[in-house]
Coordinates of N, CA, C and O in Angstrom, one line a residue:
M1465 N 0.9 -1.1 0.1 CA 0.0 -0.1 0.1 C 1.1 1.4 0.1 O 1.8 1.3 0.9
T1466 N 0.5 2.2 -0.9 CA 1.5 3.5 -0.9 C 0.5 4.4 -0.2 O -0.7 4.5 -0.2
F1467 N 1.1 5.2 0.3 CA 0.7 6.5 1.2 C 0.0 7.4 0.4 O 0.7 7.7 -0.9
P1468 N -1.0 8.0 0.5 CA -1.6 9.0 -0.3 C -1.0 10.5 -0.4 O -0.3 10.9 0.5
Y1469 N -1.2 11.2 -1.6 CA -0.5 12.5 -1.5 C -1.2 13.3 -2.5 O -2.1 12.9 -3.6
L1470 N -0.9 14.8 -2.6 CA -1.7 15.8 -2.9 C -0.5 16.4 -4.2 O 0.2 16.8 -3.3
L1471 N -0.8 16.7 -5.4 CA -0.1 17.7 -5.8 C -0.5 19.0 -6.1 O -1.8 18.8 -6.6
Q1472 N -0.1 20.2 -6.0 CA -1.0 21.5 -6.1 C -0.1 22.6 -6.9 O 1.1 22.6 -6.5
G1473 N -0.8 23.0 -8.0 CA 0.0 24.4 -8.9 C -1.0 25.4 -8.8 O -2.4 25.4 -8.7
N1474 N -0.2 26.5 -8.6 CA -1.1 27.8 -8.5 C -0.5 28.7 -9.2 O 0.7 29.0 -9.4
F1475 N -1.4 29.7 -9.8 CA -0.5 30.8 -10.5 C -1.5 32.0 -10.3 O -3.1 32.0 -10.5
E1476 N -1.3 33.2 -10.0 CA -1.9 34.4 -9.6 C -1.7 35.5 -10.2 O -0.5 35.8 -10.4
V1477 N -2.5 36.5 -10.8 CA -1.9 37.7 -11.2 C -2.8 38.6 -10.8 O -4.2 38.7 -10.3
E1478 N -2.2 39.5 -10.1 CA -2.7 40.8 -9.5 C -2.6 42.2 -10.0 O -1.4 42.6 -10.7
R1479 N -3.4 42.9 -10.2 CA -3.6 44.1 -11.0 C -3.8 45.5 -10.1 O -5.0 45.4 -9.5
K1480 N -3.1 46.7 -10.0 CA -3.6 47.7 -9.3 C -4.6 48.3 -10.2 O -4.1 48.6 -11.6
L1481 N -5.6 49.0 -9.7 CA -6.7 49.7 -10.5 C -6.5 51.1 -10.0 O -6.9 51.6 -8.6
G1482 N -6.2 52.2 -11.2 CA -6.3 53.4 -10.5 C -5.2 54.1 -9.7 O -4.1 53.3 -9.7
K1483 N -5.1 55.2 -9.0 CA -4.3 55.6 -8.3 C -4.3 54.9 -6.7 O -3.4 55.3 -5.9
G1484 N -5.6 54.7 -6.2 CA -5.6 54.4 -4.6 C -5.3 52.8 -4.7 O -4.3 52.3 -5.3
E1485 N -5.5 52.4 -3.7 CA -5.3 51.1 -3.4 C -6.3 49.9 -3.7 O -7.0 49.1 -3.0
N1486 N -6.7 50.0 -4.8 CA -7.8 49.1 -5.4 C -7.1 48.2 -6.4 O -6.2 48.4 -7.3
Y1487 N -7.5 46.9 -6.1 CA -6.9 45.7 -7.0 C -7.8 44.7 -7.4 O -8.8 44.5 -6.9
F1488 N -7.2 44.1 -8.6 CA -8.1 42.9 -9.0 C -7.4 42.0 -9.3 O -6.1 41.9 -9.8
S1489 N -7.8 40.6 -8.9 CA -6.9 39.5 -9.0 C -7.5 38.2 -9.7 O -8.8 38.3 -9.3
V1490 N -6.6 37.5 -10.2 CA -7.3 36.1 -11.0 C -6.2 35.3 -10.5 O -5.1 35.2 -10.6
D1491 N -6.7 34.0 -9.9 CA -6.2 33.1 -9.5 C -6.5 31.8 -9.9 O -7.4 31.5 -9.9
L1492 N -5.8 30.9 -10.4 CA -6.2 29.5 -11.0 C -5.1 28.7 -10.2 O -4.0 28.5 -9.7
T1493 N -6.0 27.5 -9.7 CA -5.5 26.5 -8.8 C -5.6 25.1 -9.6 O -6.9 25.0 -9.8
T1494 N -5.0 24.0 -9.5 CA -5.3 22.7 -9.9 C -4.6 21.9 -8.6 O -3.5 22.1 -8.3
V1495 N -5.2 20.9 -8.3 CA -4.9 19.7 -7.5 C -5.2 18.5 -7.7 O -6.2 18.0 -8.5
R1496 N -4.1 17.7 -7.7 CA -4.3 16.1 -7.9 C -4.0 15.4 -6.8 O -2.8 15.6 -6.2
G1497 N -4.9 14.5 -6.7 CA -4.6 13.8 -5.6 C -4.3 12.3 -6.1 O -5.1 11.7 -7.0
A1498 N -3.3 11.4 -5.7 CA -2.9 10.3 -6.0 C -2.8 9.2 -4.7 O -2.6 9.5 -3.7
H1499 N -3.1 7.9 -5.2 CA -3.0 6.8 -4.2 C -3.7 7.0 -3.1 O -3.7 6.7 -1.8
L1500 N -5.1 7.6 -3.3 CA -6.2 8.0 -2.4 C -6.7 6.6 -1.9 O -7.0 5.6 -2.7
Y1501 N -6.9 6.4 -0.5 CA -7.7 5.4 -0.1 C -8.9 5.0 -0.5 O -9.9 6.1 -0.4
R1502 N -9.4 3.8 -0.8 CA -10.8 3.3 -1.0 C -10.7 2.0 -0.4 O -9.8 1.3 0.0
M1503 N -12.0 1.4 -0.4 CA -12.2 0.0 0.1 C -13.0 -0.4 -0.9 O -14.0 0.1 -1.6
R1504 N -13.0 -1.9 -1.2 CA -13.8 -2.7 -2.1 C -13.9 -4.1 -1.6 O -13.1 -4.6 -0.8
D1505 N -14.8 -4.7 -2.2 CA -15.3 -6.0 -1.7 C -14.8 -7.1 -2.5 O -15.1 -7.1 -3.6
I1506 N -13.6 -7.8 -2.2 CA -13.0 -8.6 -3.2 C -13.3 -10.1 -3.2 O -13.2 -11.1 -4.0
N1507 N -14.8 -10.2 -2.4 CA -15.5 -11.3 -2.6 C -16.8 -11.1 -3.3 O -17.8 -12.2 -3.0
A1508 N -16.9 -10.0 -3.9 CA -18.1 -9.9 -4.6 C -18.3 -10.8 -5.8 O -17.5 -11.2 -6.3
P1509 N -19.6 -10.9 -6.0 CA -20.0 -11.9 -7.1 C -19.5 -11.4 -8.4 O -19.3 -10.2 -8.7
L1510 N -18.9 -12.3 -9.3 CA -18.2 -12.1 -10.4 C -19.3 -11.2 -11.5 O -20.4 -11.6 -11.4
P1511 N -18.8 -10.3 -12.6 CA -20.1 -10.0 -13.2 C -20.8 -10.9 -14.2 O -20.2 -12.0 -14.5
G1512 N -22.1 -10.5 -14.0 CA -22.8 -11.6 -14.8 C -23.5 -12.8 -13.9 O -24.1 -13.6 -14.5
T1513 N -22.8 -13.1 -12.8 CA -23.3 -14.0 -11.9 C -23.7 -13.8 -10.7 O -23.6 -12.5 -10.2
T1514 N -24.1 -14.7 -10.0 CA -24.5 -14.2 -8.6 C -23.8 -15.1 -7.4 O -24.1 -15.2 -6.4
V1515 N -22.7 -15.7 -7.8 CA -22.0 -16.6 -6.9 C -20.8 -16.1 -6.6 O -20.0 -15.2 -7.2
R1516 N -20.6 -16.0 -5.3 CA -19.2 -15.3 -4.8 C -18.0 -16.5 -5.1 O -17.9 -17.5 -5.1
P1517 N -16.8 -15.7 -5.2 CA -15.6 -16.6 -5.1 C -15.4 -17.4 -4.3 O -15.1 -18.7 -4.2
D1518 N -15.6 -16.9 -2.8 CA -15.7 -17.9 -1.6 C -17.2 -18.0 -1.1 O -17.2 -17.1 -0.2
P1519 N -18.2 -18.9 -1.5 CA -19.3 -18.8 -0.9 C -19.4 -18.9 0.8 O -20.6 -18.8 1.3
S1520 N -18.4 -19.5 1.2 CA -18.4 -19.6 2.7 C -18.4 -18.3 3.6 O -18.7 -18.1 4.8
I1521 N -18.0 -17.2 3.2 CA -18.0 -15.7 3.5 C -18.9 -14.6 2.7 O -19.0 -14.9 1.5
L1522 N -19.4 -13.9 3.6 CA -20.4 -12.7 2.5 C -19.2 -11.8 2.1 O -18.9 -11.8 0.9
N1523 N -18.9 -10.7 3.0 CA -18.1 -9.5 2.3 C -16.7 -9.8 3.0 O -16.5 -10.1 3.9
L1524 N -15.7 -9.4 2.1 CA -14.6 -9.5 2.4 C -13.8 -8.1 2.1 O -13.6 -8.1 0.8
D1525 N -14.1 -7.3 2.9 CA -13.6 -5.7 2.4 C -12.0 -5.5 2.4 O -11.2 -6.1 3.5
Q1526 N -11.4 -5.0 1.4 CA -10.0 -4.8 1.4 C -9.7 -3.3 1.4 O -10.3 -2.8 0.2
F1527 N -8.8 -2.6 2.1 CA -8.4 -1.1 2.1 C -7.4 -1.3 0.7 O -6.4 -2.2 0.9
E1528 N -7.4 -0.3 0.0 CA -6.4 -0.2 -1.0 C -6.0 1.3 -1.1 O -7.0 2.3 -0.9
S1529 N -4.9 1.7 -1.6 CA -4.6 3.0 -2.0 C -4.5 3.1 -3.6 O -3.5 3.1 -4.1
A1530 N -5.7 3.0 -4.1 CA -5.5 3.1 -5.9 C -6.5 4.1 -6.3 O -6.6 4.1 -7.6
S1531 N -7.1 5.2 -5.7 CA -8.1 6.3 -6.0 C -7.2 7.1 -6.6 O -6.1 7.6 -5.9
S1532 N -7.8 8.1 -7.2 CA -7.4 9.6 -7.6 C -8.5 10.6 -7.5 O -9.4 10.3 -7.8
S1533 N -7.8 12.0 -7.9 CA -8.7 13.0 -7.7 C -8.3 14.0 -8.5 O -6.9 14.1 -8.8
R1534 N -9.0 15.0 -9.1 CA -8.6 16.1 -9.9 C -9.5 17.3 -9.6 O -10.6 17.2 -9.7
S1535 N -9.0 18.6 -9.3 CA -9.6 19.5 -8.9 C -9.1 21.0 -9.8 O -7.8 21.3 -9.4
K1536 N -9.9 21.7 -10.3 CA -9.7 22.9 -11.0 C -10.4 24.0 -10.3 O -11.6 23.7 -10.1
S1537 N -9.8 25.0 -10.1 CA -10.6 26.5 -9.8 C -9.9 27.7 -10.0 O -8.8 27.9 -10.4
M1538 N -10.9 28.7 -10.3 CA -10.4 29.7 -10.6 C -11.2 30.9 -9.8 O -12.5 30.7 -9.4
T1539 N -10.5 31.9 -9.1 CA -10.9 32.7 -8.1 C -10.5 34.1 -8.8 O -9.7 34.8 -9.1
L1540 N -11.9 34.9 -8.9 CA -11.6 36.3 -9.1 C -11.8 37.1 -7.8 O -12.8 36.9 -7.4
A1541 N -11.2 38.3 -7.8 CA -11.4 39.1 -6.5 C -11.1 40.5 -6.6 O -10.1 40.8 -7.6
L1542 N -11.9 41.5 -5.8 CA -12.0 42.6 -6.4 C -11.8 43.2 -4.9 O -12.6 43.0 -4.1
H1543 N -10.4 44.2 -4.6 CA -10.2 45.1 -3.3 C -10.7 46.3 -3.6 O -9.5 46.9 -4.2
L1544 N -11.4 46.9 -3.0 CA -11.6 48.2 -3.2 C -11.3 49.2 -2.1 O -11.8 48.8 -0.9
H1545 N -10.7 50.2 -1.9 CA -10.4 51.2 -0.9 C -11.1 52.7 -1.3 O -10.2 53.5 -1.3
P1546 N -12.5 52.9 -1.3 CA -13.0 54.2 -1.7 C -12.7 55.3 -1.0 O -12.4 56.3 -1.2
R1547 N -12.5 55.2 0.5 CA -12.3 55.9 1.5 C -11.2 55.3 2.4 O -11.1 54.3 2.2
R1548 N -10.6 56.4 3.4 CA -9.6 56.0 4.2 C -10.1 55.1 5.3 O -9.1 54.1 5.4
N1549 N -11.3 55.0 5.8 CA -11.7 53.9 6.7 C -12.6 53.2 6.3 O -13.4 52.3 7.1
F1550 N -12.8 52.9 4.9 CA -13.7 51.8 4.5 C -13.1 51.0 3.0 O -12.2 51.4 2.5
S1551 N -13.3 49.8 3.5 CA -12.7 48.8 2.3 C -14.1 48.0 1.8 O -14.8 47.7 2.7
F1552 N -13.7 47.4 0.5 CA -14.8 46.7 -0.2 C -14.0 45.3 -0.6 O -13.2 45.7 -1.4
Y1553 N -14.5 44.2 -0.3 CA -13.7 43.2 -0.9 C -15.1 42.0 -1.5 O -16.0 41.7 -0.9
C1554 N -14.8 41.6 -2.9 CA -15.6 40.8 -3.5 C -14.8 39.6 -4.4 O -13.9 40.0 -4.8
Q1555 N -15.5 38.3 -4.0 CA -14.9 37.5 -4.7 C -15.7 36.3 -5.1 O -16.7 36.2 -4.7
Y1556 N -15.3 35.8 -6.5 CA -15.8 34.6 -6.9 C -15.3 33.6 -7.1 O -14.0 33.8 -7.7
I1557 N -15.7 32.4 -6.9 CA -14.8 31.4 -7.2 C -15.7 30.2 -8.1 O -16.7 29.8 -7.8
L1558 N -15.0 29.6 -9.0 CA -15.6 28.8 -10.0 C -14.6 27.6 -10.0 O -13.6 27.7 -10.2
S1559 N -15.1 26.3 -9.5 CA -14.6 25.2 -9.4 C -15.1 23.9 -9.9 O -16.4 23.6 -10.2
R1560 N -14.3 22.7 -10.1 CA -14.8 21.6 -10.3 C -14.0 20.5 -9.8 O -12.6 20.7 -10.0
S1561 N -14.5 19.6 -9.5 CA -13.5 18.5 -8.7 C -14.1 17.2 -9.2 O -15.3 17.0 -8.8
M1562 N -13.4 16.3 -9.4 CA -13.6 14.9 -9.7 C -13.0 13.9 -9.1 O -11.8 14.1 -8.6
D1563 N -13.4 12.7 -8.8 CA -12.8 11.7 -8.2 C -13.4 10.3 -8.4 O -14.5 10.2 -8.8
D1564 N -12.8 9.3 -7.8 CA -13.5 7.9 -8.0 C -13.5 7.1 -6.6 O -13.5 6.1 -6.5
T1565 N -13.5 8.0 -5.6 CA -13.9 7.6 -4.3 C -14.3 8.7 -3.3 O -14.3 10.0 -3.8
S1566 N -15.4 8.2 -2.5 CA -16.1 9.2 -1.5 C -15.4 9.0 0.0 O -15.9 9.6 0.8
G1567 N -14.3 8.3 -0.1 CA -13.6 8.0 1.1 C -13.3 6.4 1.3 O -13.5 5.8 0.8
I1568 N -12.6 6.3 2.6 CA -12.0 5.2 2.9 C -12.8 3.9 3.1 O -13.0 3.0 3.1
F1569 N -14.2 4.4 3.8 CA -15.2 3.5 4.3 C -16.5 3.2 3.3 O -17.4 3.0 3.7
T1570 N -16.1 3.7 1.8 CA -17.4 3.5 1.1 C -17.1 2.6 0.1 O -16.0 2.5 -0.3
L1571 N -17.7 1.8 -0.4 CA -17.8 0.6 -1.5 C -18.4 1.2 -2.7 O -19.3 1.9 -3.0
P1572 N -17.6 0.6 -4.0 CA -17.9 1.1 -5.1 C -19.4 0.5 -5.6 O -19.7 -0.7 -4.9
A1573 N -19.9 0.9 -6.4 CA -21.0 0.3 -7.1 C -21.0 -1.2 -7.6 O -21.6 -2.0 -7.4
N1574 N -19.8 -1.3 -8.2 CA -19.4 -2.4 -9.1 C -17.9 -2.7 -8.6 O -16.9 -1.9 -9.1
N1575 N -17.6 -3.7 -7.8 CA -16.2 -3.8 -7.5 C -15.6 -4.4 -8.4 O -14.3 -4.4 -8.3
S1576 N -15.7 -4.9 -9.6 CA -15.0 -5.3 -10.5 C -14.6 -4.4 -11.8 O -13.4 -4.5 -12.4
E1577 N -15.4 -3.2 -11.7 CA -15.2 -2.5 -12.7 C -15.4 -0.8 -12.2 O -16.2 -0.1 -11.9
L1578 N -14.0 -0.5 -11.7 CA -13.8 0.7 -11.0 C -13.9 1.9 -11.8 O -14.1 3.2 -11.1
R1579 N -13.7 2.0 -13.0 CA -13.3 3.1 -14.1 C -15.0 4.0 -13.7 O -14.9 4.9 -14.0
S1580 N -16.1 3.1 -13.7 CA -17.2 3.9 -13.8 C -17.6 4.7 -12.2 O -18.6 5.5 -12.2
E1581 N -16.4 4.6 -11.4 CA -16.9 5.2 -10.1 C -16.3 6.8 -10.4 O -16.5 7.7 -9.6
W1582 N -15.7 7.1 -11.4 CA -15.3 8.4 -11.8 C -16.3 9.5 -11.8 O -17.4 9.2 -12.8
G1583 N -16.4 10.4 -11.2 CA -17.2 11.6 -11.1 C -17.2 12.5 -10.5 O -16.3 12.7 -9.5
R1584 N -18.3 13.2 -10.1 CA -17.9 14.5 -9.3 C -18.0 14.5 -7.8 O -18.3 13.4 -7.4
S1585 N -17.0 15.4 -7.3 CA -16.6 14.8 -5.6 C -17.9 15.2 -5.0 O -18.4 15.8 -5.2
G1586 N -17.9 14.1 -3.9 CA -18.9 14.7 -2.9 C -18.5 15.8 -2.4 O -17.6 16.5 -2.2
L1587 N -19.5 16.5 -1.4 CA -19.4 17.8 -0.8 C -18.6 17.3 0.8 O -18.7 16.4 1.2

């Protein structure tokens, strides 16, 4: 079993607006998770059958570090200082996150075909 890890990349551009302390920024971030933990039943019935490989036991759950995730986000921010004692900050974040596990204690829908687990990440 391999330990899970995350790789993150970030690029940000900030631009001053006008003469005061007004700024606009754009931030792009990407995160990739590798070797994430998941669990699956290695004694699940084979596809197309209802017979388990070892009928004497029901579930034989195995922890493995074989999942992955990908996330991308863009952040737009506006920071305005119209007066000396007043500032205004506005931020918008657009993001997308995909993975093939919902955590260490969740089982996939199909234990023999794990590619179908790839989808939007849970909250």
